[in-house]
Short mmCIF file of C-alpha atoms and ligand atoms in Angstrom, two decimals:
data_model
loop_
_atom_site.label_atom_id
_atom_site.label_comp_id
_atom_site.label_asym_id
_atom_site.label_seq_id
_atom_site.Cartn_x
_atom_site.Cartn_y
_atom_site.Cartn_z
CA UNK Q 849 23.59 -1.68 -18.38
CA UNK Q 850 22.86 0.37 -14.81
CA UNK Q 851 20.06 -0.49 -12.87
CA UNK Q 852 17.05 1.71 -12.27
CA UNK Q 853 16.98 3.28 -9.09
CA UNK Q 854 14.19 2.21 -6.96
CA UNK Q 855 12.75 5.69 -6.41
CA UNK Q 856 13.77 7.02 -9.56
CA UNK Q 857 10.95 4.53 -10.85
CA UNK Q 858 8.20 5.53 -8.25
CA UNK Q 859 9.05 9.23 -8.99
CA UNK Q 860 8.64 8.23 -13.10
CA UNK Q 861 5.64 6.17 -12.06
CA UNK Q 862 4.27 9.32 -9.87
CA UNK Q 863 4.70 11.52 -13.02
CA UNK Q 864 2.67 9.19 -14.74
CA UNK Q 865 0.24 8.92 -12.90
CA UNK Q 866 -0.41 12.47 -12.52
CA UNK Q 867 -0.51 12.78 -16.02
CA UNK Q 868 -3.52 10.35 -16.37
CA UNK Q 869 -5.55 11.19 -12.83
CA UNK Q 870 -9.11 9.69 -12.38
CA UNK Q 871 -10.79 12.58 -11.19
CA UNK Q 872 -14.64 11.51 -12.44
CA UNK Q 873 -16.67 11.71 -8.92
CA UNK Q 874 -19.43 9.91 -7.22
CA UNK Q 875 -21.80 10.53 -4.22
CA UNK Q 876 -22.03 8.02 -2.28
CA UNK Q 877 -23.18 6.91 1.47
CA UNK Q 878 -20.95 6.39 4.19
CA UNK Q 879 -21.56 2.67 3.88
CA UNK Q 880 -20.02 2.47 0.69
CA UNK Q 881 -17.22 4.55 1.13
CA UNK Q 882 -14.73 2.70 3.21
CA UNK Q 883 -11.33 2.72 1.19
CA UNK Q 884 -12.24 5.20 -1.26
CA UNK Q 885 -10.63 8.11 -1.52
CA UNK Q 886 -12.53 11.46 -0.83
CA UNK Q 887 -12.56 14.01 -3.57
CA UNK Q 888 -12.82 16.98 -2.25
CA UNK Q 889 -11.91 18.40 0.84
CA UNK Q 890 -14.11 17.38 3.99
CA UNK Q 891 -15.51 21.05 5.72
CA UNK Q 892 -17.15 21.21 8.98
CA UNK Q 893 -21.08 22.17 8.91
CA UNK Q 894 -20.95 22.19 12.08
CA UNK Q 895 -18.83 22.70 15.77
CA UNK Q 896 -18.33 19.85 17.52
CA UNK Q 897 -19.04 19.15 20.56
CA UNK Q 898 -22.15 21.53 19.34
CA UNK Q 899 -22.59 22.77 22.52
CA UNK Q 900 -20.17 22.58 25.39
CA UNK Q 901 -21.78 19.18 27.59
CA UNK Q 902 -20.61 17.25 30.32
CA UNK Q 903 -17.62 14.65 30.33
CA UNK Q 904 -19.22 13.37 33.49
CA UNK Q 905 -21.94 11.70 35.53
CA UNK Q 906 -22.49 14.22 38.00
CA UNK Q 907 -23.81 17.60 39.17
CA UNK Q 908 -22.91 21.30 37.28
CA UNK Q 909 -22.78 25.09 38.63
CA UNK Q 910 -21.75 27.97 38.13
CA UNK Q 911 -18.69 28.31 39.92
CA UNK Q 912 -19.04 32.15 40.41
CA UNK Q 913 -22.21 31.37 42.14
CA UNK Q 914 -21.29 29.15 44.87
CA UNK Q 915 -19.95 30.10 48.37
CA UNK Q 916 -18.95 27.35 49.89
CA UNK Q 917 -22.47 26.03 50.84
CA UNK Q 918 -24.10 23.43 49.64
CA UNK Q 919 -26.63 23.82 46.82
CA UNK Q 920 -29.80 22.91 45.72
CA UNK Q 921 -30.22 20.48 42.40
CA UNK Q 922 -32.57 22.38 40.71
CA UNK Q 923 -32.91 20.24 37.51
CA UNK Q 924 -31.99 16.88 35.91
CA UNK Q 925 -30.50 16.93 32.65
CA UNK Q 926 -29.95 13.76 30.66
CA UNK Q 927 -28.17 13.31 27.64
CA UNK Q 928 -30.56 14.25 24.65
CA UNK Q 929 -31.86 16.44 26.93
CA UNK Q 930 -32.57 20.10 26.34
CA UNK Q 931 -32.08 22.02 29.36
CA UNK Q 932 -33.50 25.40 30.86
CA UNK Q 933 -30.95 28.01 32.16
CA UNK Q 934 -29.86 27.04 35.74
CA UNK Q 935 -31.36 28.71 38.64
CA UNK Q 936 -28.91 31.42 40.26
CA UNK Q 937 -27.72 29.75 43.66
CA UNK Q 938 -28.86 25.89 42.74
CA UNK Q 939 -27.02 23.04 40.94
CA UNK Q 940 -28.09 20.43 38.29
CA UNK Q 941 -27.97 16.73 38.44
CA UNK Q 942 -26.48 16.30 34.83
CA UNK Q 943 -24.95 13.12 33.05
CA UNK Q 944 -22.05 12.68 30.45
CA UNK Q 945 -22.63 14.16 27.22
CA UNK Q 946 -25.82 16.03 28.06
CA UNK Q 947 -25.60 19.67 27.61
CA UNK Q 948 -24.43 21.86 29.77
CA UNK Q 949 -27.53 24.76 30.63
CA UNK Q 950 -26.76 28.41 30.19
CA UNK Q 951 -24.89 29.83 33.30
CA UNK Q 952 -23.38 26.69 34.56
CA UNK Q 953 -19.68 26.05 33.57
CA UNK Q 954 -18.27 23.64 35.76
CA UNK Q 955 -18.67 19.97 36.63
CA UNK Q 956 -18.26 18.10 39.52
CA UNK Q 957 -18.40 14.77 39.22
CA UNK Q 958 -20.69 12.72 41.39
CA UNK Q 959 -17.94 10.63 43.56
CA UNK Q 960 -17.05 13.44 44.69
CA UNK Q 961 -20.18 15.24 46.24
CA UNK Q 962 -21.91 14.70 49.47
CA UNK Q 963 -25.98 14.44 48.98
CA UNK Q 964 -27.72 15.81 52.25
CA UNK Q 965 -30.71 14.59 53.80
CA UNK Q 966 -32.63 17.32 52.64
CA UNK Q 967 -31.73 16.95 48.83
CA UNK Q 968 -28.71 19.35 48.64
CA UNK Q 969 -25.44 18.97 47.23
CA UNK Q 970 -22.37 19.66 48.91
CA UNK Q 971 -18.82 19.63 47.35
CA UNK Q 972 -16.25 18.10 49.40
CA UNK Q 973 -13.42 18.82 46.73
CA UNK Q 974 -11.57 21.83 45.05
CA UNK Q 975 -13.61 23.48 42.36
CA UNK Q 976 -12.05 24.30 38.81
CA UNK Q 977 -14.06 26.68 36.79
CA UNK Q 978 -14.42 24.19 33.31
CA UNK Q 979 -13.49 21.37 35.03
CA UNK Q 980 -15.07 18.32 33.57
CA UNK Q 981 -17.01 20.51 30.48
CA UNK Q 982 -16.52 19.65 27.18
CA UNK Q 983 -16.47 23.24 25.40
CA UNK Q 984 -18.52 24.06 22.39
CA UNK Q 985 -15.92 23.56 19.38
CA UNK Q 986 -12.81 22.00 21.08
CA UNK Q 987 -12.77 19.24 18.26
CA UNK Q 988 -13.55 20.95 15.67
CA UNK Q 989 -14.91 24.49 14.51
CA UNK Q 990 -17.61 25.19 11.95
CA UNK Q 991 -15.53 25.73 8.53
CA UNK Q 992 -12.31 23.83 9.26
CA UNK Q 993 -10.96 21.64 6.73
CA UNK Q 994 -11.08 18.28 9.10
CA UNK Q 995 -10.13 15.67 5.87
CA UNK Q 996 -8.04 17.15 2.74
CA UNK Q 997 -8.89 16.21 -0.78
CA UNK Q 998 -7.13 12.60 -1.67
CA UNK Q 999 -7.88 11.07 2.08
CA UNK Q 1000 -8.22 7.56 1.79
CA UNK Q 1001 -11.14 6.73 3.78
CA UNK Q 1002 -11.24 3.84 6.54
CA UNK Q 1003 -13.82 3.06 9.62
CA UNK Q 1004 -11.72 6.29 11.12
CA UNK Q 1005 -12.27 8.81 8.82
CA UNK Q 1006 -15.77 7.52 7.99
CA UNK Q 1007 -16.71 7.66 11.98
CA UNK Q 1008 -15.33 11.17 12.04
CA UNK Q 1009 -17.25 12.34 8.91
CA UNK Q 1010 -20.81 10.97 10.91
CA UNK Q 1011 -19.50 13.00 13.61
CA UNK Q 1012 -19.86 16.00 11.46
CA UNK Q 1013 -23.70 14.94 9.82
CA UNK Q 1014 -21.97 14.00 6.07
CA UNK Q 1015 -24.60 11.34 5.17
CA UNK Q 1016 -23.23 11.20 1.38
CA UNK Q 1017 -19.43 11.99 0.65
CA UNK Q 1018 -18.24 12.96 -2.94
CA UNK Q 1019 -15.34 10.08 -4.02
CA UNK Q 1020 -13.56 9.52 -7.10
CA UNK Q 1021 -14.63 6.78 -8.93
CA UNK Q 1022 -13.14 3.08 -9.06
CA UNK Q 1023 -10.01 2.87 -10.91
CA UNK Q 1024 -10.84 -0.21 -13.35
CA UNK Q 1025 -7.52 -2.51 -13.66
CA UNK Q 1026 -7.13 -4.93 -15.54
CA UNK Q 1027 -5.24 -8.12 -14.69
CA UNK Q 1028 -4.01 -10.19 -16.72
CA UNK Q 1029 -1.77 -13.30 -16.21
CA UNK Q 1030 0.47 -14.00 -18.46
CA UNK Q 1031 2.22 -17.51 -19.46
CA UNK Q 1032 1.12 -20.74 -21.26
CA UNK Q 1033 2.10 -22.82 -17.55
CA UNK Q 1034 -0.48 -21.38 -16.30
CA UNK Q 1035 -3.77 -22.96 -14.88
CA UNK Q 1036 -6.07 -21.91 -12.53
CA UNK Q 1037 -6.89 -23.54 -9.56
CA UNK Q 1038 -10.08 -26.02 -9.75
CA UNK Q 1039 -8.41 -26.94 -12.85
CA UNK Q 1040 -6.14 -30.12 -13.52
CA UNK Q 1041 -2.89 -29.69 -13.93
CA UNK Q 1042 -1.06 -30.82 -16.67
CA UNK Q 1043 2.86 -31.81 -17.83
CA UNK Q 1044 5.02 -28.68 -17.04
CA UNK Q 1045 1.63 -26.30 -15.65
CA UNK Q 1046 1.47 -24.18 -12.10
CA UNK Q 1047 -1.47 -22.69 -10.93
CA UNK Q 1048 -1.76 -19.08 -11.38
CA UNK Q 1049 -0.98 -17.53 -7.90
CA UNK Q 1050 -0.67 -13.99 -9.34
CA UNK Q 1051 -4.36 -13.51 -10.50
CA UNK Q 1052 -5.65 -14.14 -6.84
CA UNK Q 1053 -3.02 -11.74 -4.89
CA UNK Q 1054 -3.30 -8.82 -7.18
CA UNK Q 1055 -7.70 -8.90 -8.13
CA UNK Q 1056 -7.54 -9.26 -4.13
CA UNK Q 1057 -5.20 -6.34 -3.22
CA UNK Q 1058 -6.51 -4.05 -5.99
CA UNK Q 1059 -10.47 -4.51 -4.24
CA UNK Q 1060 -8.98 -3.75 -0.98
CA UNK Q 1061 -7.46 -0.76 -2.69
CA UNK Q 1062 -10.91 0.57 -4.18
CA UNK Q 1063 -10.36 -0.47 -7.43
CA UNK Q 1064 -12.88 -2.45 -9.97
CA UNK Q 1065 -10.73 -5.25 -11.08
CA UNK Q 1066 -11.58 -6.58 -14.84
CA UNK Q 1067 -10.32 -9.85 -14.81
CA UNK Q 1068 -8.72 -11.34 -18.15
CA UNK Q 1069 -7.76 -14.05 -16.72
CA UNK Q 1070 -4.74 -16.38 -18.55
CA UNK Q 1071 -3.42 -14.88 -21.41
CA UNK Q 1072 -1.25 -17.69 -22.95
CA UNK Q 1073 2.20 -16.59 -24.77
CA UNK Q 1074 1.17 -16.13 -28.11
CA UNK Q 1075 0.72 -12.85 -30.08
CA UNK Q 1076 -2.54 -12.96 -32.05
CA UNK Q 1077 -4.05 -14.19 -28.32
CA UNK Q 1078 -2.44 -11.30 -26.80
CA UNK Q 1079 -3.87 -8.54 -29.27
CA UNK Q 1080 -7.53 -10.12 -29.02
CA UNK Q 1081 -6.85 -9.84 -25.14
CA UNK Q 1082 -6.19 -6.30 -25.29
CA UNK Q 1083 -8.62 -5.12 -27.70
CA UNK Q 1084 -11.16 -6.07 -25.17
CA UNK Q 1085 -9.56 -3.94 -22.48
CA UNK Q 1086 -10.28 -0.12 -24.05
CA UNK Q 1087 -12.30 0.34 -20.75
CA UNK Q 1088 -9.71 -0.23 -18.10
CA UNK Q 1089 -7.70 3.00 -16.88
CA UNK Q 1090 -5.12 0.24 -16.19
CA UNK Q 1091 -3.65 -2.98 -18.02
CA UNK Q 1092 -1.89 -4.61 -14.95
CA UNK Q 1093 -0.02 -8.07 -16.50
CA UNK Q 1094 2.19 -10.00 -14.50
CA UNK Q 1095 4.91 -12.49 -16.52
CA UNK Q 1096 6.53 -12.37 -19.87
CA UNK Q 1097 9.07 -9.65 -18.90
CA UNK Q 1098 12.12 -11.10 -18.56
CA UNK Q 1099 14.47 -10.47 -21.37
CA UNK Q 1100 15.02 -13.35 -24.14
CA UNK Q 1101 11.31 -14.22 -23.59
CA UNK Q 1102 8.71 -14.48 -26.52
CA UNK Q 1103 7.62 -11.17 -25.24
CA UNK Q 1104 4.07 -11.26 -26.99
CA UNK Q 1105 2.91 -8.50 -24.75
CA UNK Q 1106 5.66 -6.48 -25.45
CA UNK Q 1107 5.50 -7.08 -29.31
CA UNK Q 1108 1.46 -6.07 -28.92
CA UNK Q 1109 2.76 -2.62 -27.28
CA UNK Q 1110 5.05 -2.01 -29.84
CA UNK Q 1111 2.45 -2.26 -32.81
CA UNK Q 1112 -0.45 -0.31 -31.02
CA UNK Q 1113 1.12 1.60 -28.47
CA UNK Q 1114 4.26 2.44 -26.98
CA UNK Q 1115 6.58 -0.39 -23.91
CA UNK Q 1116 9.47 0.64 -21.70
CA UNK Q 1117 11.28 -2.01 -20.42
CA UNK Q 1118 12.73 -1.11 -17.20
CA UNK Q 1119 15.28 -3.15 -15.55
CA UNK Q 1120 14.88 -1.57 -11.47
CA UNK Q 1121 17.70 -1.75 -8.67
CA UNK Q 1122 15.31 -4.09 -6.98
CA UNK Q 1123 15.44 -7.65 -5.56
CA UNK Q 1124 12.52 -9.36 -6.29
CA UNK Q 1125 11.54 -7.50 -9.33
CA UNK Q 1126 14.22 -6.95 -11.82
CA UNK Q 1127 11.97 -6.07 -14.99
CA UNK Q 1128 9.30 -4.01 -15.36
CA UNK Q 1129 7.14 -2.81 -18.52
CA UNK Q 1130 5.49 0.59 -18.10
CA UNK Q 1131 3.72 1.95 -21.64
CA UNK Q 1132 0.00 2.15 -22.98
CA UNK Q 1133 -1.95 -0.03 -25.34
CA UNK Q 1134 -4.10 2.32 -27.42
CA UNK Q 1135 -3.80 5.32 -25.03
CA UNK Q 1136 -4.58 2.81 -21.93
CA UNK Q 1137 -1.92 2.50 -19.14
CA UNK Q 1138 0.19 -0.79 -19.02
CA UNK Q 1139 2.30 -1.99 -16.27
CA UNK Q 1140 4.10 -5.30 -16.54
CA UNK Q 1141 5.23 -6.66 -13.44
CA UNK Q 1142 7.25 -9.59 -13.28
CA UNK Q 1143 5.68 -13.38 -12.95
CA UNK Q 1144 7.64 -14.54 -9.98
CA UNK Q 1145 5.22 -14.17 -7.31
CA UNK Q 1146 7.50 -12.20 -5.07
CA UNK Q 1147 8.72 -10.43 -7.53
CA UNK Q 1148 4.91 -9.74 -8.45
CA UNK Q 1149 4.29 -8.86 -4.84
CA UNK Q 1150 7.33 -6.56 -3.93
CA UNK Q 1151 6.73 -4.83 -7.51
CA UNK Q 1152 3.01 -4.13 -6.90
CA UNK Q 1153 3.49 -3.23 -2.72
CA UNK Q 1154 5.97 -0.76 -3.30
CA UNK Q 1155 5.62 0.68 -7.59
CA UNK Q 1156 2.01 -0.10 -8.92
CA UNK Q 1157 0.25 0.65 -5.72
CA UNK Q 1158 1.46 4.03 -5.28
CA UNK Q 1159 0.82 4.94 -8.79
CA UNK Q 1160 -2.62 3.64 -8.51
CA UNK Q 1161 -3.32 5.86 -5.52
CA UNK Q 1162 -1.77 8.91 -6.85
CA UNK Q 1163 -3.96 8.23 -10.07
CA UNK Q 1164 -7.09 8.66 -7.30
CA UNK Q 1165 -5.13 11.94 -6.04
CA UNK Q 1166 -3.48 10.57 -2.79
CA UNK Q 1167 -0.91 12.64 -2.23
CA UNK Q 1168 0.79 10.58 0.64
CA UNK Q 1169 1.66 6.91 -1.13
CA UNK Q 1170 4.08 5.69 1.07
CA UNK Q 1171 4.30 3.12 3.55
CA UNK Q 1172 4.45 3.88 7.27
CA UNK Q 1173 7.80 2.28 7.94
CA UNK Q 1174 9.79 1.62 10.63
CA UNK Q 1175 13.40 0.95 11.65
CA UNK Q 1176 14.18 -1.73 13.07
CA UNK Q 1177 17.55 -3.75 14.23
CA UNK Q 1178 18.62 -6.69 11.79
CA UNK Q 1179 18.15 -10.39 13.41
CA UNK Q 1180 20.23 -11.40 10.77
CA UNK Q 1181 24.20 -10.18 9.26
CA UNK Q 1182 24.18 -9.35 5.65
CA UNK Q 1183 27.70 -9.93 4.78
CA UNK Q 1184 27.64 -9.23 0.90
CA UNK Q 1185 26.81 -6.01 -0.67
CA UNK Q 1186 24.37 -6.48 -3.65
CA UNK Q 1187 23.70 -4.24 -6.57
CA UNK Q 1188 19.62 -4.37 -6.06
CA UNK Q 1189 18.00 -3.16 -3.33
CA UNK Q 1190 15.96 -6.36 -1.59
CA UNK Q 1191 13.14 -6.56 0.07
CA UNK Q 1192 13.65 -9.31 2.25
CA UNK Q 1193 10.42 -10.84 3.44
CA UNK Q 1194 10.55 -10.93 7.60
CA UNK Q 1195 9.42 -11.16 10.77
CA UNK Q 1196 9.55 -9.05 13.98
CA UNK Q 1197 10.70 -11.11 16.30
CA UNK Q 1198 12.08 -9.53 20.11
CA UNK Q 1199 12.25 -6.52 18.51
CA UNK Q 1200 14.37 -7.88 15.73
CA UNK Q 1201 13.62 -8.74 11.82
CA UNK Q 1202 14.13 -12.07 11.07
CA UNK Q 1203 14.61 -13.29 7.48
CA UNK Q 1204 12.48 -16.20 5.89
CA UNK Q 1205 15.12 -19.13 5.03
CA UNK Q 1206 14.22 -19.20 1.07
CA UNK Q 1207 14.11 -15.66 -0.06
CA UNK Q 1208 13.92 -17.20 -3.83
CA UNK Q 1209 11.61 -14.76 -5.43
CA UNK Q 1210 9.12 -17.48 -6.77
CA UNK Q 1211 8.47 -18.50 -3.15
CA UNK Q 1212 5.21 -16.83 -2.01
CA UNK Q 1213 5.44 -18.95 0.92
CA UNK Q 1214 8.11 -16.39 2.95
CA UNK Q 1215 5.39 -13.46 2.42
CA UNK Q 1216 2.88 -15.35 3.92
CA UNK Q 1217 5.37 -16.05 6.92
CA UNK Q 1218 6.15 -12.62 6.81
CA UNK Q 1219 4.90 -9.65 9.50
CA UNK Q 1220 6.96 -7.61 6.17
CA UNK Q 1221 10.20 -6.56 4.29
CA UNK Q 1222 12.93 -5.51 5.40
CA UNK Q 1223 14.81 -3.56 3.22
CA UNK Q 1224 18.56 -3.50 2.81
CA UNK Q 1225 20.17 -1.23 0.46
CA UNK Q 1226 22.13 -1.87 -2.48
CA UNK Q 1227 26.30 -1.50 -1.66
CA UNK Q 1228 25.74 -2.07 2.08
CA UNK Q 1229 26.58 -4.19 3.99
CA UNK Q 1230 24.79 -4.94 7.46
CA UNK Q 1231 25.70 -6.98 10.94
CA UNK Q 1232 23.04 -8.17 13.63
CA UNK Q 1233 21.62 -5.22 15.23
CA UNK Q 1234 22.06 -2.15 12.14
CA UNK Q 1235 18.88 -0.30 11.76
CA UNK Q 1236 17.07 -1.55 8.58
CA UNK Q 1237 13.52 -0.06 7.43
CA UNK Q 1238 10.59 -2.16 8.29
CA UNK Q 1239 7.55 -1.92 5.70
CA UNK Q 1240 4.98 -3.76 7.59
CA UNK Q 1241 2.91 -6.02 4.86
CA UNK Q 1242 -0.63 -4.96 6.91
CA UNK Q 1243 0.13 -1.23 5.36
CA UNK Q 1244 1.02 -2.04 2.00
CA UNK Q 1245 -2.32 -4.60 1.83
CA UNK Q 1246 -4.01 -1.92 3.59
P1 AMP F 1497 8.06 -14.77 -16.58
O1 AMP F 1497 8.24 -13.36 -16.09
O2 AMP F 1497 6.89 -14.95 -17.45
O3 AMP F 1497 9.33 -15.29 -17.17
O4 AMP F 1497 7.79 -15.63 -15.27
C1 AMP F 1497 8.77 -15.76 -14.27
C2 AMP F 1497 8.42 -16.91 -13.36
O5 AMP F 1497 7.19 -16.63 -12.71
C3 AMP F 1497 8.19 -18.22 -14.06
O6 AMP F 1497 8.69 -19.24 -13.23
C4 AMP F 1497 6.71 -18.32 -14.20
O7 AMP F 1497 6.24 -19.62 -14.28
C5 AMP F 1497 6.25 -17.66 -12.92
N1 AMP F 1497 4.94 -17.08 -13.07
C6 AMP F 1497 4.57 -16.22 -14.04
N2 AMP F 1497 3.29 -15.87 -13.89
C7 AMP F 1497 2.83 -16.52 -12.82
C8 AMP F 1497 1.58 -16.58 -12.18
N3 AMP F 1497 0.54 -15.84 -12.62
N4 AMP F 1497 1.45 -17.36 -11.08
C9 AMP F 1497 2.51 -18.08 -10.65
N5 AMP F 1497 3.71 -18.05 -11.19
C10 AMP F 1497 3.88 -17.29 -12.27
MG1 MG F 1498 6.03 -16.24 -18.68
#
């Protein structure tokens, strides 16, 4: 049976997920909006710099105006400060980011000016005209679009919006997700564990990574492998835009989840070109999307990072979902070809990715050693020093 192609299944999941967008908004307060994503586009109310000010300590003219001689300061302007028009044939003592007054448009700053006994200025260097003056608009203009709809918002694009007076910003609302964690081995930490038990690694990773993402994560907690368990499960999740279940994919399992689907909804089971992360279930349970990502914790992370995440965000309208990547020479030689594409958890190191030694895809360990993973394509081979892409873990967590 062929493989999935890794971005055939983002482009299926991208279909998907503009099929089902969350588009209800809310209003909220700077303060509440970092990694949201903005709903509509961001406008300017205003220019800014609002009025063209100075980018230095130091004393403005009119350059037309002056001779040669030195001239008289003939106000002080700090910033905060409104000023009166400058006096024809006189300078101003003015300070960085205070406005400029009408008629003066150029700066000098104040190492470079001689101050005479009897108060005047004198300028010892070349004069520009604009030199040192921030001009009215040269950020931004009243009426430009300065954020597009489906920006996801950080400290950056929140400082920028205060720059522009947006005290509340329209956002779509939390995508709810639910995650479940599926497998009768599993305990939770805090717990004992029993004969034959793990503790559930999966259910801390992905309810951390989906808050950092903006979403409201409904946690179901263990679901153990049994059927009737699995449909009570479900029925309570009618709320969630997203059933997100990790285990029970693998084929020849007692597949309760996927037996669930098939009564009351509808389960694809995708087997993906990708290394950790063969299987994957994509269908809805009673109209609500499911995505079934495989137990291994690896597998779980690879899956989510590079599939579930980007659906999730085109769901909120992002239109850009992937990764900043990089290429990067290989620290290591790949001498067999696989069928998969792998995502080989590594490290920059001199400039180089370096593998983790046990790239087994239930050891969570090598992501958490990991600056990211590389990824080597399926039918290639590679030797120390080919270019491989880098996805650095910080901007798929991000
Ligand atoms: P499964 O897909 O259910 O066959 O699980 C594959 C492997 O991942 C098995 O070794 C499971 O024990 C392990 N696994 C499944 N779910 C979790 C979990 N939530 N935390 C840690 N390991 C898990
Ligand atoms: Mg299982």
């Amino acid at each position: 049976m062929s493989l999935l192609p890794v971005e055939a299944a983002l482009e299926r999941l991208l279909q998907l997920a503009e099929q089902a967008p969350i588009r209800e908004l809310e209003l909220l307060p700077l303060a509440a909006a970092d990694g949201r994503v903005l709903a509509t586009e961001l406008v300017a109310g205003l220019d800014l710099p609002p009025w063209p000010n100075s980018a230095m300590d130091g004393y403005a003219l009119n350059l037309a105006d002056w001779t040669g001689e030195p001239l008289p300061v003939s106000q002080r302007i700090l910033a905060g400060q409104a000023p009166a028009p400058l006096r024809a044939g006189s300078c101003a003592r003015i300070f960085t980011g205070a406005p400029l007054p009408a008629g003066a448009d150029t700066v000098e700053m104040q190492e470079n000016v001689e101050l005479l006994t009897d108060g005047r200025v004198r300028f010892n260097e070349p004069l520009r005209a604009g030199q040192n003056v921030r001009p009215q608009g040269q950020e931004t203009r009243m009426g430009e679009v300065v954020l597009p709809a489906g920006t996801r918002l950080g400290p950056v694009q929140l400082g920028l919006a205060a720059s522009l007076g947006c005290a509340l910003l329209p956002l779509r609302r939390r995508p709810r997700v639910a995650v479940l964690s599926t497998g009768d081995e599993l305990v939770e930490p805090g717990q004992a564990l029993g004969a034959g038990q793990i503790f559930n690694s999966n259910r801390s990773l992905l309810c951390a990574w989906l808050q950092r993402l903006g979403c409201e994560v409904l946690d179901a907690g263990i679901l153990a492998d049994d059927p009737q368990r699995t449909r009570e499960a479900l029925a309570g999740l009618g709320q969630a835009d997203l059933i997100l279940s990790t285990g029970g994919v693998s084929v020849g399992e007692a597949d309760c989840l996927g037996q669930v689907l098939r009564e009351e909804g509808e389960l694809a089971l995708w087997k993906l070109a990708i290394k950790p992360g063969k299987p994957l279930t994509c269908g809805h349970y009673r109209g609500v999307p499911v995505l079934g990502l495989p137990g291994n914790p690896a597998s779980t992370l690879v899956t989510f990072g590079l599939l579930a995440r980007p659906y999730l965000l085109r769901r909120l309208g992002v239109a850009d979902v992937a990764p900043l990547s990089v290429e990067v020479p290989a620290g290591f030689a790949w001498p067999r070809a696989g069928q998969r594409r792998e995502y080989l958890r590594a490290r920059l190191e001199n400039g180089r990715a370096e593998l983790y030694p046990n790239q087994s895809s239930g050891v969570l360990r090598s992501a958490a050693w990991a600056d990211g993973l590389v990824e080597v394509l399926e039918g290639r081979t590679y030797a120390p020093g080919d270019a491989l892409r880098f996805i650095p873990l910080s901007e798929l967590l991000a």
